[in-house]
PDB file of C-alpha atoms in Angstrom:
ATOM      1  CA  UNK A   1     125.391  83.497  94.925  1.00  0.00           C
ATOM      2  CA  UNK A   2     123.582  86.756  94.255  1.00  0.00           C
ATOM      3  CA  UNK A   3     125.185  89.935  95.555  1.00  0.00           C
ATOM      4  CA  UNK A   4     123.144  93.069  96.188  1.00  0.00           C
ATOM      5  CA  UNK A   5     125.044  96.349  95.898  1.00  0.00           C
ATOM      6  CA  UNK A   6     123.447  99.464  97.325  1.00  0.00           C
ATOM      7  CA  UNK A   7     124.400 102.988  96.353  1.00  0.00           C
ATOM      8  CA  UNK A   8     125.297 105.451  97.518  1.00  0.00           C
ATOM      9  CA  UNK A   9     126.727 104.294 100.829  1.00  0.00           C
ATOM     10  CA  UNK A  10     125.698 107.593 102.382  1.00  0.00           C
ATOM     11  CA  UNK A  11     123.158 110.150 101.207  1.00  0.00           C
ATOM     12  CA  UNK A  12     123.282 113.614 102.773  1.00  0.00           C
ATOM     13  CA  UNK A  13     120.012 115.460 102.326  1.00  0.00           C
ATOM     14  CA  UNK A  14     117.817 118.041 104.022  1.00  0.00           C
ATOM     15  CA  UNK A  15     114.243 117.514 105.254  1.00  0.00           C
ATOM     16  CA  UNK A  16     111.800 118.014 102.410  1.00  0.00           C
ATOM     17  CA  UNK A  17     114.234 116.777  99.771  1.00  0.00           C
ATOM     18  CA  UNK A  18     113.749 113.689  97.628  1.00  0.00           C
ATOM     19  CA  UNK A  19     115.859 110.608  98.348  1.00  0.00           C
ATOM     20  CA  UNK A  20     116.657 108.026  95.697  1.00  0.00           C
ATOM     21  CA  UNK A  21     118.351 104.829  96.854  1.00  0.00           C
ATOM     22  CA  UNK A  22     119.626 102.180  94.465  1.00  0.00           C
ATOM     23  CA  UNK A  23     119.960  98.415  94.842  1.00  0.00           C
ATOM     24  CA  UNK A  24     121.649  96.491  92.044  1.00  0.00           C
ATOM     25  CA  UNK A  25     121.798  92.705  91.871  1.00  0.00           C
ATOM     26  CA  UNK A  26     124.678  90.732  90.381  1.00  0.00           C
ATOM     27  CA  UNK A  27     122.138  88.741  88.345  1.00  0.00           C
ATOM     28  CA  UNK A  28     118.432  88.918  87.693  1.00  0.00           C
ATOM     29  CA  UNK A  29     116.506  88.298  90.900  1.00  0.00           C
ATOM     30  CA  UNK A  30     112.998  87.234  91.805  1.00  0.00           C
ATOM     31  CA  UNK A  31     110.193  89.675  92.494  1.00  0.00           C
ATOM     32  CA  UNK A  32     110.749  89.027  96.207  1.00  0.00           C
ATOM     33  CA  UNK A  33     112.735  92.211  96.691  1.00  0.00           C
ATOM     34  CA  UNK A  34     112.179  94.075  99.951  1.00  0.00           C
ATOM     35  CA  UNK A  35     113.365  97.297 101.540  1.00  0.00           C
ATOM     36  CA  UNK A  36     113.868  97.915 105.250  1.00  0.00           C
ATOM     37  CA  UNK A  37     114.489 100.941 107.430  1.00  0.00           C
ATOM     38  CA  UNK A  38     116.622 100.632 110.536  1.00  0.00           C
ATOM     39  CA  UNK A  39     117.171 103.248 113.203  1.00  0.00           C
ATOM     40  CA  UNK A  40     119.885 102.992 115.886  1.00  0.00           C
ATOM     41  CA  UNK A  41     119.077 100.444 118.559  1.00  0.00           C
ATOM     42  CA  UNK A  42     115.988  99.207 116.742  1.00  0.00           C
ATOM     43  CA  UNK A  43     115.090  96.181 114.697  1.00  0.00           C
ATOM     44  CA  UNK A  44     114.647  96.708 110.964  1.00  0.00           C
ATOM     45  CA  UNK A  45     111.183  97.673 109.736  1.00  0.00           C
ATOM     46  CA  UNK A  46     109.717  96.363 106.493  1.00  0.00           C
ATOM     47  CA  UNK A  47     108.889  99.235 104.139  1.00  0.00           C
ATOM     48  CA  UNK A  48     108.446  97.641 100.722  1.00  0.00           C
ATOM     49  CA  UNK A  49     107.822  94.047  99.637  1.00  0.00           C
ATOM     50  CA  UNK A  50     107.591  92.494  96.170  1.00  0.00           C
ATOM     51  CA  UNK A  51     109.705  95.411  94.911  1.00  0.00           C
ATOM     52  CA  UNK A  52     106.890  97.948  94.848  1.00  0.00           C
ATOM     53  CA  UNK A  53     104.254  97.237  97.500  1.00  0.00           C
ATOM     54  CA  UNK A  54     104.184  99.292 100.658  1.00  0.00           C
ATOM     55  CA  UNK A  55     103.924  97.299 103.860  1.00  0.00           C
ATOM     56  CA  UNK A  56     101.077  97.925 106.269  1.00  0.00           C
ATOM     57  CA  UNK A  57     101.240 101.354 107.868  1.00  0.00           C
ATOM     58  CA  UNK A  58     104.052 102.706 105.680  1.00  0.00           C
ATOM     59  CA  UNK A  59     103.496 106.294 104.515  1.00  0.00           C
ATOM     60  CA  UNK A  60     102.847 106.982 100.853  1.00  0.00           C
ATOM     61  CA  UNK A  61     106.060 109.040 100.552  1.00  0.00           C
ATOM     62  CA  UNK A  62     107.921 105.705 100.394  1.00  0.00           C
ATOM     63  CA  UNK A  63     107.820 103.956  97.023  1.00  0.00           C
ATOM     64  CA  UNK A  64     109.694 101.107  95.415  1.00  0.00           C
ATOM     65  CA  UNK A  65     110.291 100.285  91.789  1.00  0.00           C
ATOM     66  CA  UNK A  66     112.401  98.133  89.518  1.00  0.00           C
ATOM     67  CA  UNK A  67     112.795  94.627  88.225  1.00  0.00           C
ATOM     68  CA  UNK A  68     115.481  92.246  87.040  1.00  0.00           C
ATOM     69  CA  UNK A  69     118.735  93.632  88.443  1.00  0.00           C
ATOM     70  CA  UNK A  70     117.936  97.274  89.237  1.00  0.00           C
ATOM     71  CA  UNK A  71     115.686  98.430  92.036  1.00  0.00           C
ATOM     72  CA  UNK A  72     115.014 101.818  93.594  1.00  0.00           C
ATOM     73  CA  UNK A  73     113.583 103.072  96.856  1.00  0.00           C
ATOM     74  CA  UNK A  74     112.313 106.647  96.676  1.00  0.00           C
ATOM     75  CA  UNK A  75     111.333 108.852  99.574  1.00  0.00           C
ATOM     76  CA  UNK A  76     109.457 111.713  97.945  1.00  0.00           C
ATOM     77  CA  UNK A  77     109.942 114.300 100.700  1.00  0.00           C
ATOM     78  CA  UNK A  78     112.129 113.474 103.664  1.00  0.00           C
ATOM     79  CA  UNK A  79     110.631 113.815 107.102  1.00  0.00           C
ATOM     80  CA  UNK A  80     112.896 114.133 110.178  1.00  0.00           C
ATOM     81  CA  UNK A  81     112.061 110.561 111.192  1.00  0.00           C
ATOM     82  CA  UNK A  82     113.250 109.182 107.830  1.00  0.00           C
ATOM     83  CA  UNK A  83     116.944 109.687 108.556  1.00  0.00           C
ATOM     84  CA  UNK A  84     118.113 106.132 109.068  1.00  0.00           C
ATOM     85  CA  UNK A  85     119.847 103.223 107.343  1.00  0.00           C
ATOM     86  CA  UNK A  86     118.019 101.437 104.526  1.00  0.00           C
ATOM     87  CA  UNK A  87     118.631  97.882 103.352  1.00  0.00           C
ATOM     88  CA  UNK A  88     117.428  96.018 100.303  1.00  0.00           C
ATOM     89  CA  UNK A  89     116.935  92.270 100.462  1.00  0.00           C
ATOM     90  CA  UNK A  90     116.029  89.539  98.050  1.00  0.00           C
ATOM     91  CA  UNK A  91     114.917  85.938  98.309  1.00  0.00           C
ATOM     92  CA  UNK A  92     116.085  83.452  95.722  1.00  0.00           C
ATOM     93  CA  UNK A  93     113.260  81.742  93.865  1.00  0.00           C
ATOM     94  CA  UNK A  94     115.105  78.515  93.167  1.00  0.00           C
ATOM     95  CA  UNK A  95     116.871  76.060  95.511  1.00  0.00           C
ATOM     96  CA  UNK A  96     118.812  76.499  97.675  1.00  0.00           C
ATOM     97  CA  UNK A  97     116.428  79.157  98.911  1.00  0.00           C
ATOM     98  CA  UNK A  98     118.333  81.947 100.605  1.00  0.00           C
ATOM     99  CA  UNK A  99     117.934  85.569 101.618  1.00  0.00           C
ATOM    100  CA  UNK A 100     120.556  88.196 100.767  1.00  0.00           C
ATOM    101  CA  UNK A 101     120.860  91.716 102.143  1.00  0.00           C
ATOM    102  CA  UNK A 102     122.535  94.696 100.559  1.00  0.00           C
ATOM    103  CA  UNK A 103     125.164  96.479 102.615  1.00  0.00           C
ATOM    104  CA  UNK A 104     122.895  99.421 103.406  1.00  0.00           C
ATOM    105  CA  UNK A 105     122.544 103.118 102.575  1.00  0.00           C
ATOM    106  CA  UNK A 106     122.660 105.668 105.360  1.00  0.00           C
ATOM    107  CA  UNK A 107     120.431 108.693 104.837  1.00  0.00           C
ATOM    108  CA  UNK A 108     121.827 111.468 106.981  1.00  0.00           C
ATOM    109  CA  UNK A 109     120.843 115.054 107.643  1.00  0.00           C
ATOM    110  CA  UNK A 110     122.815 117.535 105.568  1.00  0.00           C
TER     111      UNK A 110
ATOM    112  CA  UNK B   1      99.093  90.486 116.129  1.00  0.00           C
ATOM    113  CA  UNK B   2     102.147  88.263 116.034  1.00  0.00           C
ATOM    114  CA  UNK B   3     105.024  89.230 118.297  1.00  0.00           C
ATOM    115  CA  UNK B   4     108.471  87.657 118.623  1.00  0.00           C
ATOM    116  CA  UNK B   5     110.808  87.567 121.592  1.00  0.00           C
ATOM    117  CA  UNK B   6     114.386  86.320 121.550  1.00  0.00           C
ATOM    118  CA  UNK B   7     116.020  84.837 124.634  1.00  0.00           C
ATOM    119  CA  UNK B   8     119.287  83.177 125.522  1.00  0.00           C
ATOM    120  CA  UNK B   9     122.723  83.739 127.064  1.00  0.00           C
ATOM    121  CA  UNK B  10     124.328  87.076 126.346  1.00  0.00           C
ATOM    122  CA  UNK B  11     127.845  85.726 126.689  1.00  0.00           C
ATOM    123  CA  UNK B  12     129.303  82.645 125.021  1.00  0.00           C
ATOM    124  CA  UNK B  13     132.870  81.360 125.251  1.00  0.00           C
ATOM    125  CA  UNK B  14     134.974  80.958 122.101  1.00  0.00           C
ATOM    126  CA  UNK B  15     134.622  77.491 120.529  1.00  0.00           C
ATOM    127  CA  UNK B  16     131.334  77.050 122.372  1.00  0.00           C
ATOM    128  CA  UNK B  17     127.781  76.874 121.039  1.00  0.00           C
ATOM    129  CA  UNK B  18     125.455  79.848 120.873  1.00  0.00           C
ATOM    130  CA  UNK B  19     121.850  78.910 121.647  1.00  0.00           C
ATOM    131  CA  UNK B  20     118.884  81.239 121.250  1.00  0.00           C
ATOM    132  CA  UNK B  21     115.131  80.803 121.289  1.00  0.00           C
ATOM    133  CA  UNK B  22     112.425  82.894 119.656  1.00  0.00           C
ATOM    134  CA  UNK B  23     109.006  82.744 121.294  1.00  0.00           C
ATOM    135  CA  UNK B  24     106.024  83.432 119.039  1.00  0.00           C
ATOM    136  CA  UNK B  25     102.962  85.057 120.603  1.00  0.00           C
ATOM    137  CA  UNK B  26      99.700  86.317 119.161  1.00  0.00           C
ATOM    138  CA  UNK B  27      99.677  83.589 116.533  1.00  0.00           C
ATOM    139  CA  UNK B  28     100.640  80.019 115.821  1.00  0.00           C
ATOM    140  CA  UNK B  29     104.036  78.992 114.567  1.00  0.00           C
ATOM    141  CA  UNK B  30     102.168  76.365 112.576  1.00  0.00           C
ATOM    142  CA  UNK B  31     100.565  78.963 110.353  1.00  0.00           C
ATOM    143  CA  UNK B  32     101.857  79.068 106.800  1.00  0.00           C
ATOM    144  CA  UNK B  33     105.013  80.990 107.557  1.00  0.00           C
ATOM    145  CA  UNK B  34     108.745  80.653 107.369  1.00  0.00           C
ATOM    146  CA  UNK B  35     110.682  81.950 110.375  1.00  0.00           C
ATOM    147  CA  UNK B  36     114.197  83.378 110.151  1.00  0.00           C
ATOM    148  CA  UNK B  37     117.235  84.294 112.178  1.00  0.00           C
ATOM    149  CA  UNK B  38     119.207  87.409 111.196  1.00  0.00           C
ATOM    150  CA  UNK B  39     122.252  88.899 112.882  1.00  0.00           C
ATOM    151  CA  UNK B  40     124.043  92.235 112.891  1.00  0.00           C
ATOM    152  CA  UNK B  41     127.635  92.619 114.128  1.00  0.00           C
ATOM    153  CA  UNK B  42     128.381  95.896 115.912  1.00  0.00           C
ATOM    154  CA  UNK B  43     128.382  98.778 113.434  1.00  0.00           C
ATOM    155  CA  UNK B  44     127.779  96.496 110.459  1.00  0.00           C
ATOM    156  CA  UNK B  45     124.963  95.389 108.204  1.00  0.00           C
ATOM    157  CA  UNK B  46     122.401  92.611 108.365  1.00  0.00           C
ATOM    158  CA  UNK B  47     123.262  88.971 107.704  1.00  0.00           C
ATOM    159  CA  UNK B  48     120.664  86.246 107.193  1.00  0.00           C
ATOM    160  CA  UNK B  49     121.480  83.068 109.104  1.00  0.00           C
ATOM    161  CA  UNK B  50     118.706  80.674 108.151  1.00  0.00           C
ATOM    162  CA  UNK B  51     115.006  79.894 108.260  1.00  0.00           C
ATOM    163  CA  UNK B  52     112.612  77.141 109.259  1.00  0.00           C
ATOM    164  CA  UNK B  53     109.088  76.141 108.293  1.00  0.00           C
ATOM    165  CA  UNK B  54     106.740  74.708 110.906  1.00  0.00           C
ATOM    166  CA  UNK B  55     107.157  71.286 109.306  1.00  0.00           C
ATOM    167  CA  UNK B  56     110.843  71.433 110.165  1.00  0.00           C
ATOM    168  CA  UNK B  57     112.145  72.195 106.678  1.00  0.00           C
ATOM    169  CA  UNK B  58     115.135  74.496 106.792  1.00  0.00           C
ATOM    170  CA  UNK B  59     117.251  76.721 104.566  1.00  0.00           C
ATOM    171  CA  UNK B  60     120.617  78.065 105.679  1.00  0.00           C
ATOM    172  CA  UNK B  61     123.101  80.713 104.632  1.00  0.00           C
ATOM    173  CA  UNK B  62     125.768  78.729 102.761  1.00  0.00           C
ATOM    174  CA  UNK B  63     128.536  80.612 104.582  1.00  0.00           C
ATOM    175  CA  UNK B  64     127.223  79.444 107.983  1.00  0.00           C
ATOM    176  CA  UNK B  65     125.559  76.163 107.080  1.00  0.00           C
ATOM    177  CA  UNK B  66     128.213  73.909 108.579  1.00  0.00           C
ATOM    178  CA  UNK B  67     127.756  75.482 112.021  1.00  0.00           C
ATOM    179  CA  UNK B  68     124.023  76.274 112.140  1.00  0.00           C
ATOM    180  CA  UNK B  69     121.029  74.282 113.292  1.00  0.00           C
ATOM    181  CA  UNK B  70     117.544  75.773 113.430  1.00  0.00           C
ATOM    182  CA  UNK B  71     114.725  73.777 115.004  1.00  0.00           C
ATOM    183  CA  UNK B  72     111.070  74.278 115.848  1.00  0.00           C
ATOM    184  CA  UNK B  73     109.041  73.293 118.914  1.00  0.00           C
ATOM    185  CA  UNK B  74     105.384  73.560 117.976  1.00  0.00           C
ATOM    186  CA  UNK B  75     104.204  72.575 121.464  1.00  0.00           C
ATOM    187  CA  UNK B  76     105.930  75.659 122.867  1.00  0.00           C
ATOM    188  CA  UNK B  77     105.229  77.850 119.830  1.00  0.00           C
ATOM    189  CA  UNK B  78     108.886  78.712 119.419  1.00  0.00           C
ATOM    190  CA  UNK B  79     111.906  78.114 117.233  1.00  0.00           C
ATOM    191  CA  UNK B  80     115.563  77.994 118.103  1.00  0.00           C
ATOM    192  CA  UNK B  81     119.044  78.686 116.779  1.00  0.00           C
ATOM    193  CA  UNK B  82     122.249  76.847 117.557  1.00  0.00           C
ATOM    194  CA  UNK B  83     125.556  78.124 116.199  1.00  0.00           C
ATOM    195  CA  UNK B  84     128.574  76.000 116.995  1.00  0.00           C
ATOM    196  CA  UNK B  85     132.312  76.699 117.180  1.00  0.00           C
ATOM    197  CA  UNK B  86     131.749  80.397 117.766  1.00  0.00           C
ATOM    198  CA  UNK B  87     134.482  83.023 117.567  1.00  0.00           C
ATOM    199  CA  UNK B  88     134.596  86.748 118.248  1.00  0.00           C
ATOM    200  CA  UNK B  89     133.314  87.262 114.692  1.00  0.00           C
ATOM    201  CA  UNK B  90     129.963  85.821 115.823  1.00  0.00           C
ATOM    202  CA  UNK B  91     129.461  88.666 118.290  1.00  0.00           C
ATOM    203  CA  UNK B  92     126.302  90.420 117.125  1.00  0.00           C
ATOM    204  CA  UNK B  93     122.726  91.369 117.795  1.00  0.00           C
ATOM    205  CA  UNK B  94     120.614  88.367 116.847  1.00  0.00           C
ATOM    206  CA  UNK B  95     117.076  88.885 115.577  1.00  0.00           C
ATOM    207  CA  UNK B  96     114.295  86.457 114.823  1.00  0.00           C
ATOM    208  CA  UNK B  97     111.743  87.392 112.188  1.00  0.00           C
ATOM    209  CA  UNK B  98     108.736  86.092 110.310  1.00  0.00           C
ATOM    210  CA  UNK B  99     109.706  86.008 106.648  1.00  0.00           C
ATOM    211  CA  UNK B 100     106.537  84.997 104.883  1.00  0.00           C
ATOM    212  CA  UNK B 101     103.132  86.563 105.268  1.00  0.00           C
ATOM    213  CA  UNK B 102      99.719  86.732 103.695  1.00  0.00           C
ATOM    214  CA  UNK B 103      98.247  90.011 102.543  1.00  0.00           C
ATOM    215  CA  UNK B 104      94.989  90.403 100.660  1.00  0.00           C
ATOM    216  CA  UNK B 105      94.884  86.627 100.456  1.00  0.00           C
ATOM    217  CA  UNK B 106      98.247  86.381  98.711  1.00  0.00           C
ATOM    218  CA  UNK B 107     101.261  84.697 100.299  1.00  0.00           C
ATOM    219  CA  UNK B 108     104.488  86.570  99.769  1.00  0.00           C
ATOM    220  CA  UNK B 109     107.948  86.968 101.263  1.00  0.00           C
ATOM    221  CA  UNK B 110     109.379  89.722 103.413  1.00  0.00           C
ATOM    222  CA  UNK B 111     110.320  90.049 107.065  1.00  0.00           C
ATOM    223  CA  UNK B 112     107.272  91.852 108.382  1.00  0.00           C
ATOM    224  CA  UNK B 113     107.557  90.970 112.073  1.00  0.00           C
ATOM    225  CA  UNK B 114     110.812  91.164 114.060  1.00  0.00           C
ATOM    226  CA  UNK B 115     111.876  90.525 117.607  1.00  0.00           C
ATOM    227  CA  UNK B 116     113.619  93.355 119.410  1.00  0.00           C
ATOM    228  CA  UNK B 117     116.960  91.568 119.131  1.00  0.00           C
ATOM    229  CA  UNK B 118     119.331  90.107 121.683  1.00  0.00           C
ATOM    230  CA  UNK B 119     123.026  90.884 121.998  1.00  0.00           C
ATOM    231  CA  UNK B 120     125.407  87.962 122.090  1.00  0.00           C
ATOM    232  CA  UNK B 121     129.063  88.497 122.879  1.00  0.00           C
ATOM    233  CA  UNK B 122     131.667  85.802 122.274  1.00  0.00           C
ATOM    234  CA  UNK B 123     134.441  86.218 124.807  1.00  0.00           C
ATOM    235  CA  UNK B 124     136.354  84.238 127.357  1.00  0.00           C
TER     236      UNK B 124
END
């Protein structure tokens, strides 16, 4: 079973700063690596799919990169609405097909 | 555009069976998509429960597989979740989501459409 480990658990930053979130897999994973943003009381929102593609309507300040076991979500300049919890997720590309989430990174206002 | 809406009892007794339905609107459940259930215990992270294809093929989280059944009703354009032998640890917000989509003619994976979630509490 693949485990996704996100770091840091909490990131304290100010608006306008750059945020770099890490997602590390316990073994090499498929290209089906996604990132989500979740705000309190809301469902998650897809930000990035296939490791580096922005979902429809997602601002260009969000970018994803990585392959194999190491993936990164970067927010180039934090806007007030970006303070939230972020999850990475991967889908296995061999049977049994499963989805796995990381434990999340909270981006909070410093 | 596709929208999802969860429904079902908000309170389930311990050892009972949790049953939820996800209604799909704005599109057909028989399109080339997988459909998932995800849950989130209070104050915790996201946990994938399982998924179903419109043909009825399923994949489940190994840690829940023995207690989970996901089914599809194409005539009603909806899919459902049953989780048996529930305990307080199954108390969570339950979401349904579409987990496969087509963009620029390419089919890929990611949960791009979510329901708003429904809270289920396991308590006597």
